[in-house]
Amino acid sequence: MKKIILLAIIGFSFFLRFYKLESLPQAFFTDEAALGYNGWSLMTTMKDEYDQFLPLTMRSFDDYKPAVYSYLTIPFIAVSGLTQATSRAPAALFGALLPLFIYLLIERLTKNKSLALISSLVVVLTPWHIEISRTAIEAGVALSLTIFALLMLARKKVALGLIALLITLFTYHTARIIAPIIILAALFFKVLKISKVGKIFLYSITALGILLAVTASSSRFGQISIFSDQESKLLREEAIREDGGPIKTSLLATRISHNKPLSAIQAFSKSYISNTSLSYLFLGGAQPPRATIPETGQFLLFFLPFFILGLAASIKSSTNFDKWLLFWLFFAPVPASLTTAEIPHTYRTLFMLPPIAIFIARGILTSLSFVKKLKLTIKIKKNFLPAAFSIFIVVATGLNFYKSWHQYSVHQQVHQPWYRQYGYQDLIKYLSSIPDAENITVTNRENEPYMMVLFYNQIEPIVYQNLAQKRLSHESIEDQGKETWQMFNYTFSEKDCPHNLDDKNENNYYVVMFTCELPVGFERVKAINFLDGNPEFYVDRPLVIKNN
């Protein structure tokens, strides 16, 4: 019976993650396009968009993405071509498989099939994981690979487990620290046992992960770390100025009270508390906004009391498995908490998902056990009370899940749409249909439109690789003051409203932000709207008055 239930759970997992994958979510953002386009580039040329041969890290938008995800898109692109669905397919596949990996791992480590089944079902129904699995993002793949590595090590297939862990290091930045340390913790708490040779390889992979984190991930980390946080710097400088105000403070006291280490500790604590708050996990407020489901937490709200009960039960039980899960739960947010941008962050905190799902399952089983004991105490005949309580859990979970799916499939698509790059597909389709366009100037303020031109126009990667000029780097914009760059007949501008007021050529077009007013001498030829009908872009061109 439990095998049938497991098959049903996995089947439902695949359905939820592949259903309308091409069009849900409607918005397809530039990171998704970049991962898919670079997969196509690797498939056809064995190089990424920057002409790098079989890279392990891709420069992309100067965020230096680990390359594994793009390689994983290749089989899907080879079969069905470059589409939104094939770009998202690796996330959907690994997301659909995670509940199976969770079940097999827990069943192997605890021999508790009920705990394993409920844990896997919690993962299937979790809004957090559904959101992650239906967009082209590396975090979900890294998490699934980590659980798979744990499963292989638990089954004594050490070589396969270590290979999976090694691949994980080139899948997602945060995983480079979290994945090997979680596995080392499993050894420390004697949840896993492997040979001395296996341990040597594991230590080597851990060292490699740390090395990659401080080298290959350093550029991205430098952009978002607490150590480069401008808000902390400004607060510290303001406090130092106040020390020199009407209430005089000694220089020593100022240095003790207001310094970089204390600022970093303050920023880390603020970030950690935000990334682990019950409000974030069960009520909502996730970042980035494009990954937020309105009025929905990362987990179903109905599961909150079961999480607290399961956490308490594990603390009380304090088996090696419980100690490992507690360590996992409290360590997983640490790398994310070393960052300040967009917190609490949906992707960077994803490694908290498995232990929380297991604690929720533990809480459900604990509550059922309590109800069974209560039945004996009050001497109710047969199994009426446990059956009624089980039905209540199933119905309440179903209703809560239906609400979360409704929020995701309907409301997220139109809620605060300016956070989601919905209109690019319509925009590129329209621009490509203009037969007489000589030059098209596009505002760059909506996140790297050049990639959308490459993706939706299916520009052969070798053509882009051979261009002399690529996108403007952050340094080119900030240090050199550059504002435009050219790709084919497209000019990409850093301005919101890049109209050239001296332009008199009616075959030149300007794609501007919806906040831009129409200048004198121009006409508005097209509005590209968000899904809710409000404008996202305007397409303008010079108005040329012809004499008869």
XYZ file of C-alpha atoms in Angstrom:
548
model
C 0.000 0.000 0.000
C 2.788 2.422 0.893
C 4.456 1.800 -2.478
C 1.226 2.808 -4.214
C 1.033 5.946 -2.072
C 4.659 6.767 -2.902
C 4.006 6.338 -6.637
C 0.978 8.637 -6.336
C 3.067 11.247 -4.494
C 5.826 11.170 -7.121
C 3.308 11.269 -9.954
C 1.655 14.325 -8.386
C 5.102 15.876 -7.951
C 5.820 15.534 -11.677
C 2.398 16.923 -12.573
C 2.768 20.015 -10.378
C 6.217 20.792 -11.744
C 5.668 20.158 -15.468
C 2.067 21.329 -15.890
C 2.042 24.313 -18.311
C 5.770 24.769 -17.728
C 6.133 26.916 -20.858
C 3.617 29.512 -19.716
C 3.387 29.271 -15.925
C 4.818 31.449 -14.568
C 4.030 33.808 -17.431
C 7.021 36.031 -16.772
C 10.298 34.646 -18.119
C 13.165 36.641 -16.681
C 16.605 37.262 -18.096
C 18.487 34.795 -15.857
C 16.246 32.020 -17.171
C 16.911 33.112 -20.743
C 20.676 33.263 -20.090
C 20.818 29.728 -18.675
C 18.863 28.360 -21.632
C 20.704 30.343 -24.298
C 24.088 29.362 -22.897
C 22.923 25.738 -22.896
C 22.134 26.101 -26.600
C 25.506 27.755 -27.123
C 27.336 24.921 -25.347
C 25.395 22.343 -27.342
C 26.158 23.882 -30.741
C 29.639 25.355 -30.217
C 30.943 23.864 -26.931
C 31.417 27.482 -25.822
C 29.347 29.919 -23.767
C 28.202 33.339 -24.955
C 31.627 34.807 -24.090
C 33.387 32.261 -26.317
C 34.756 30.281 -23.339
C 35.320 26.601 -24.105
C 33.314 24.202 -21.883
C 33.351 26.550 -18.872
C 32.605 25.486 -15.312
C 31.637 29.055 -14.451
C 29.975 31.450 -16.883
C 30.465 35.199 -16.776
C 26.889 35.812 -17.964
C 25.670 39.141 -16.479
C 28.859 39.544 -14.425
C 27.275 37.361 -11.727
C 29.449 34.400 -12.792
C 26.905 31.584 -12.773
C 28.055 28.005 -12.097
C 27.607 26.255 -15.435
C 26.036 22.867 -14.575
C 22.462 24.066 -15.058
C 23.156 25.199 -18.621
C 24.710 21.816 -19.430
C 21.582 20.128 -18.060
C 19.393 22.035 -20.526
C 21.203 20.463 -23.505
C 19.174 17.197 -23.768
C 15.895 19.119 -23.598
C 17.022 21.707 -26.160
C 18.318 18.956 -28.439
C 14.869 17.336 -28.464
C 12.532 20.341 -28.445
C 14.647 23.375 -29.319
C 15.331 26.509 -27.312
C 12.107 27.453 -25.537
C 11.011 28.710 -22.160
C 9.977 25.168 -21.238
C 13.310 23.578 -22.193
C 15.153 26.254 -20.215
C 13.047 25.408 -17.171
C 13.029 21.634 -17.676
C 16.118 20.760 -15.541
C 14.645 22.632 -12.568
C 11.319 20.849 -13.065
C 12.913 17.409 -13.428
C 15.164 17.664 -10.383
C 12.355 19.309 -8.442
C 9.979 16.481 -9.297
C 12.582 13.914 -8.176
C 13.424 15.574 -4.844
C 10.459 14.021 -2.947
C 11.601 10.583 -4.106
C 15.176 11.255 -2.955
C 13.837 12.551 0.383
C 11.705 9.446 0.862
C 14.513 7.021 0.050
C 17.008 8.873 2.257
C 14.768 9.042 5.325
C 13.571 5.465 4.905
C 17.209 4.362 4.670
C 18.409 6.344 7.689
C 15.427 5.893 10.042
C 13.567 2.804 8.736
C 10.429 4.895 9.350
C 8.381 4.687 6.142
C 5.565 6.825 7.526
C 7.981 9.650 8.309
C 9.536 9.252 4.860
C 6.169 9.310 3.059
C 4.811 12.347 4.879
C 8.095 14.226 4.465
C 8.056 13.610 0.721
C 4.427 14.749 0.483
C 5.222 17.928 2.411
C 7.941 18.704 -0.152
C 5.531 18.062 -3.041
C 2.966 20.506 -1.605
C 5.405 23.193 -0.497
C 4.830 26.497 -2.366
C 8.528 27.303 -1.947
C 9.622 24.217 -3.847
C 6.934 24.545 -6.507
C 8.088 28.107 -7.219
C 11.740 27.026 -7.373
C 10.996 24.016 -9.595
C 9.077 25.935 -12.236
C 11.686 28.564 -13.042
C 15.146 28.117 -14.538
C 17.160 28.589 -11.379
C 20.084 26.540 -10.127
C 19.213 26.333 -6.418
C 16.657 23.530 -6.707
C 18.969 21.377 -8.826
C 21.763 21.841 -6.280
C 19.484 20.809 -3.430
C 18.310 17.668 -5.246
C 21.900 16.721 -6.106
C 22.880 17.134 -2.446
C 20.077 14.856 -1.245
C 20.990 12.363 -3.969
C 24.627 12.453 -2.804
C 23.489 11.766 0.774
C 21.316 8.900 -0.442
C 24.159 7.303 -2.373
C 26.516 7.607 0.603
C 23.854 6.109 2.878
C 23.579 3.182 0.444
C 27.356 2.694 0.471
C 27.676 3.828 -3.135
C 30.417 6.211 -2.120
C 31.894 6.951 -5.545
C 28.503 7.932 -6.979
C 27.721 10.030 -3.915
C 31.008 11.923 -4.095
C 30.595 12.518 -7.841
C 27.114 13.961 -7.205
C 28.561 16.196 -4.492
C 31.360 17.333 -6.794
C 28.839 18.256 -9.498
C 26.833 20.173 -6.884
C 29.788 22.506 -6.323
C 29.450 23.716 -9.918
C 25.690 24.099 -9.744
C 24.968 26.904 -7.265
C 27.094 29.361 -5.274
C 25.586 28.686 -1.827
C 25.830 24.917 -2.257
C 29.623 25.139 -2.363
C 29.641 25.664 1.401
C 26.398 24.088 2.568
C 26.398 20.735 0.707
C 29.771 19.342 1.866
C 29.337 20.612 5.431
C 25.909 18.967 5.750
C 27.476 15.680 4.649
C 30.427 16.119 7.011
C 27.935 16.770 9.804
C 26.181 13.516 8.947
C 29.509 11.751 9.508
C 30.145 13.680 12.730
C 26.744 12.724 14.160
C 27.265 9.136 12.936
C 24.243 9.246 10.671
C 26.489 8.151 7.793
C 29.522 5.899 7.807
C 32.030 5.713 4.973
C 35.542 4.339 4.574
C 38.725 6.273 5.335
C 39.402 6.627 1.623
C 35.904 7.999 1.130
C 36.476 10.483 3.951
C 39.692 11.685 2.332
C 37.860 12.364 -0.918
C 35.028 14.055 1.000
C 37.490 16.322 2.821
C 39.095 17.156 -0.523
C 35.739 18.054 -2.069
C 34.925 20.191 0.981
C 38.211 22.042 0.576
C 37.444 22.518 -3.113
C 34.021 23.917 -2.244
C 35.570 26.436 0.145
C 38.184 27.339 -2.464
C 35.501 27.903 -5.107
C 33.495 29.977 -2.648
C 36.409 32.352 -2.061
C 37.513 32.452 -5.708
C 34.881 31.654 -8.341
C 32.039 32.953 -6.148
C 33.953 35.964 -4.848
C 32.755 38.349 -7.565
C 29.094 37.614 -6.853
C 29.670 37.583 -3.084
C 31.448 40.935 -3.282
C 28.328 42.485 -4.787
C 25.949 41.352 -2.030
C 28.017 40.574 1.097
C 27.540 42.125 4.528
C 31.172 43.260 4.355
C 30.442 45.577 1.424
C 27.009 46.647 2.630
C 26.614 50.396 2.149
C 23.756 50.656 4.636
C 25.933 49.287 7.455
C 28.718 51.662 6.457
C 26.396 54.672 6.485
C 24.934 53.714 9.864
C 28.427 53.316 11.328
C 29.575 56.661 9.939
C 26.450 58.371 11.252
C 27.047 56.915 14.729
C 30.660 58.129 14.655
C 29.478 61.641 13.736
C 26.952 61.570 16.580
C 29.725 60.627 19.017
C 31.352 63.930 18.111
C 28.135 65.882 18.716
C 26.793 67.618 21.867
C 27.422 64.539 24.042
C 31.161 64.121 23.636
C 32.568 60.587 23.485
C 36.201 59.563 23.732
C 37.951 58.281 20.641
C 38.551 54.900 22.344
C 34.855 54.505 23.188
C 33.924 55.363 19.610
C 36.324 52.794 18.204
C 35.045 50.123 20.604
C 31.387 50.861 19.867
C 31.450 51.583 16.146
C 33.764 49.450 14.021
C 33.606 47.176 10.997
C 33.498 43.827 12.885
C 30.559 44.976 15.021
C 28.779 46.306 11.929
C 29.282 42.938 10.226
C 27.944 41.071 13.273
C 24.915 43.363 13.373
C 24.261 42.900 9.644
C 24.705 39.116 9.889
C 22.339 38.850 12.855
C 19.699 40.940 11.111
C 19.991 38.844 7.962
C 19.956 35.509 9.834
C 16.857 36.413 11.845
C 15.098 37.581 8.687
C 16.055 34.432 6.757
C 14.780 32.132 9.527
C 11.696 33.980 10.766
C 8.415 32.080 11.012
C 6.787 35.022 9.236
C 9.002 34.444 6.189
C 8.600 30.678 6.283
C 4.846 30.466 6.849
C 3.244 33.847 6.086
C 5.158 35.425 3.189
C 7.505 38.275 2.416
C 10.148 36.413 0.433
C 12.650 38.118 -1.843
C 13.291 38.692 -4.701
C 9.776 40.005 -5.388
C 9.486 38.060 -8.652
C 9.701 34.826 -6.607
C 7.098 35.885 -4.051
C 3.666 34.263 -4.036
C 1.161 36.816 -2.647
C -0.285 36.019 0.797
C 1.658 32.761 0.857
C 4.591 31.601 2.932
C 7.336 29.263 1.860
C 5.395 26.441 3.520
C 1.654 25.949 3.928
C 0.438 27.928 6.937
C -1.473 24.891 8.223
C 1.866 23.146 8.755
C 3.169 25.745 11.243
C 1.963 24.048 14.465
C 3.227 20.696 13.206
C 6.648 22.221 12.514
C 6.858 23.565 16.079
C 5.648 20.251 17.517
C 8.060 18.245 15.355
C 10.967 20.522 16.265
C 10.192 20.103 19.958
C 9.858 16.340 19.567
C 13.241 16.115 17.841
C 14.922 18.244 20.504
C 13.429 16.012 23.190
C 14.332 12.780 21.376
C 17.862 13.953 20.590
C 18.913 10.941 18.516
C 21.915 11.280 16.232
C 19.513 11.765 13.317
C 17.681 14.518 15.215
C 20.922 16.261 16.152
C 22.008 16.194 12.522
C 18.702 17.692 11.354
C 18.921 20.444 13.976
C 22.459 21.283 12.887
C 21.303 21.290 9.250
C 18.404 23.620 10.049
C 20.518 26.141 11.944
C 23.527 26.044 9.618
C 21.716 26.164 6.259
C 20.852 29.915 6.483
C 24.406 30.942 7.439
C 25.807 31.510 3.906
C 22.631 33.396 2.929
C 22.960 35.507 6.071
C 26.404 36.684 4.970
C 24.547 38.616 2.267
C 22.329 41.677 2.561
C 20.681 42.038 -0.841
C 17.053 40.920 -1.097
C 16.517 39.198 2.241
C 14.927 36.875 3.232
C 16.031 35.264 -0.003
C 14.023 32.468 -1.632
C 16.965 30.839 -3.426
C 19.822 31.266 -0.971
C 17.888 29.788 1.972
C 16.480 26.804 0.048
C 18.680 24.281 1.865
C 16.477 24.768 4.954
C 13.617 23.037 3.135
C 14.436 19.336 3.831
C 14.893 19.561 7.619
C 11.778 21.736 7.992
C 9.755 19.279 5.879
C 10.972 16.411 8.072
C 10.123 18.312 11.262
C 6.618 18.999 9.887
C 6.194 15.288 9.145
C 7.486 14.447 12.615
C 4.941 16.859 14.094
C 2.070 15.270 12.160
C 3.065 11.799 13.345
C 3.482 13.037 16.925
C 0.033 14.611 16.907
C -1.504 11.413 15.512
C 0.216 9.425 18.229
C -1.186 11.812 20.841
C -4.718 11.416 19.419
C -4.404 7.630 19.568
C -3.364 7.838 23.217
C -6.253 10.208 23.878
C -8.628 7.660 22.369
C -7.478 5.103 24.930
C -7.789 7.595 27.759
C -11.379 8.603 27.040
C -12.258 5.063 25.922
C -13.749 5.893 22.513
C -14.559 2.729 20.631
C -12.763 1.699 17.474
C -10.647 4.250 15.592
C -13.112 7.100 15.252
C -10.928 9.811 16.813
C -7.683 9.009 14.896
C -9.652 8.624 11.654
C -11.474 11.925 12.182
C -8.212 13.692 12.989
C -6.522 12.197 9.907
C -9.406 13.347 7.714
C -9.158 16.817 9.247
C -5.426 16.995 8.400
C -6.028 15.821 4.821
C -8.918 18.247 4.209
C -7.201 21.238 5.837
C -3.971 20.546 3.950
C -5.888 20.198 0.684
C -7.732 23.488 1.194
C -4.544 25.307 2.188
C -2.710 23.887 -0.826
C -5.550 24.858 -3.171
C -5.351 28.429 -1.862
C -1.556 28.524 -2.356
C -1.830 27.116 -5.898
C -4.521 29.687 -6.703
C -2.259 32.443 -5.384
C 0.595 31.117 -7.521
C -1.209 30.341 -10.765
C -3.510 33.384 -10.777
C -2.431 36.165 -8.441
C 1.344 35.945 -8.760
C 1.039 36.425 -12.505
C -0.605 39.846 -12.131
C 0.393 40.965 -8.617
C 2.888 43.859 -8.689
C 3.825 42.891 -12.261
C 6.634 45.442 -12.538
C 8.851 42.950 -10.700
C 8.375 40.377 -13.465
C 9.672 40.670 -17.018
C 6.471 39.563 -18.659
C 6.454 41.799 -21.735
C 9.763 40.894 -23.384
C 8.378 38.074 -25.505
C 5.683 40.351 -26.955
C 8.198 43.183 -27.339
C 10.796 41.159 -29.254
C 8.103 39.603 -31.422
C 6.790 43.064 -32.328
C 10.237 44.568 -32.995
C 11.185 41.627 -35.202
C 8.040 42.149 -37.267
C 8.947 45.738 -38.245
C 10.227 45.422 -41.841
C 11.851 48.853 -42.173
C 13.557 49.245 -38.785
C 17.072 50.639 -39.274
C 18.009 51.049 -35.619
C 16.167 50.112 -32.423
C 17.271 51.771 -29.197
C 16.190 49.838 -26.098
C 16.352 50.944 -22.482
C 18.605 48.653 -20.472
C 16.786 49.387 -17.210
C 14.733 46.204 -17.343
C 17.641 43.806 -16.875
C 19.722 42.919 -19.893
C 17.302 43.032 -22.861
C 20.068 41.890 -25.229
C 19.646 38.357 -23.892
C 15.939 38.442 -24.693
C 16.766 39.510 -28.260
C 19.166 36.575 -28.595
C 16.747 34.121 -26.997
C 13.469 34.976 -28.705
C 15.034 35.701 -32.101
C 17.003 32.433 -31.871
C 20.247 34.175 -32.850
C 22.847 31.486 -33.517
C 25.351 31.509 -30.614
C 28.350 31.541 -32.958
C 27.055 34.801 -34.445
C 26.957 36.494 -31.055
C 30.292 34.993 -29.991
C 31.970 36.580 -33.014
C 30.745 40.085 -32.250
C 33.559 42.452 -31.353
C 31.521 44.133 -28.643
C 29.511 42.354 -25.932
C 27.187 43.764 -23.283
C 28.382 46.593 -21.065
C 30.029 45.234 -17.937
C 29.282 46.762 -14.571
C 32.737 48.310 -14.613
C 32.135 49.883 -18.023
C 28.993 51.542 -16.731
C 30.226 52.594 -13.301
C 33.919 53.343 -13.870
C 34.058 54.350 -17.525
C 30.700 56.103 -17.704
C 29.542 54.262 -20.820
C 25.821 54.402 -21.530
C 25.254 52.523 -24.791
C 26.446 49.541 -26.786
C 25.481 48.114 -30.167
C 24.342 44.626 -31.221
C 23.207 44.243 -34.824
C 20.619 47.002 -35.353
C 19.929 47.277 -31.612
C 21.387 49.996 -29.394
C 21.089 49.285 -25.671
C 21.007 52.357 -23.454
C 21.331 52.844 -19.710
C 18.719 55.614 -19.837
C 15.068 55.067 -18.984
C 14.010 57.303 -21.858
C 16.763 57.080 -24.494
C 15.095 59.252 -27.158
C 17.482 61.125 -29.433
C 15.598 64.390 -29.833
C 17.610 65.246 -32.959
C 16.646 62.015 -34.705
C 14.505 62.651 -37.818
C 14.555 59.105 -39.222
C 11.117 57.500 -39.010
C 12.744 54.072 -39.421
C 14.454 54.376 -36.028
C 12.556 53.061 -33.019
C 12.919 53.652 -29.292
C 11.827 51.223 -26.578
C 11.341 53.217 -23.384
C 10.060 52.707 -19.849
C 6.346 53.186 -19.245
C 7.167 56.258 -17.116
C 8.560 58.133 -20.127
C 6.592 61.007 -21.606
C 6.316 61.254 -25.376
C 8.711 63.989 -26.597
C 7.679 66.580 -29.136
C 8.433 65.294 -32.629
C 7.843 61.622 -31.757
C 4.867 59.331 -32.096
C 3.937 56.360 -29.924
C 3.420 53.329 -32.133
C 3.045 50.507 -29.639
C 2.407 49.809 -25.959
C 3.702 46.550 -24.509
C 1.621 45.686 -21.471
C 2.014 43.656 -18.338
C -0.378 40.753 -17.949
C -2.731 42.974 -15.926
C -3.067 45.386 -18.859
C -0.871 48.189 -17.524
C 1.983 49.374 -19.787
C 5.484 47.962 -19.346
C 7.203 49.489 -22.397
C 6.356 52.030 -25.050
C 7.740 51.904 -28.560
C 8.226 55.388 -30.058
C 9.677 56.722 -33.289
C 10.386 60.147 -34.807
C 7.347 61.724 -36.373
C 8.244 62.927 -39.853
C 5.772 65.284 -41.494
C 5.871 64.722 -45.226
C 4.979 67.537 -47.643
C 2.623 66.642 -50.470
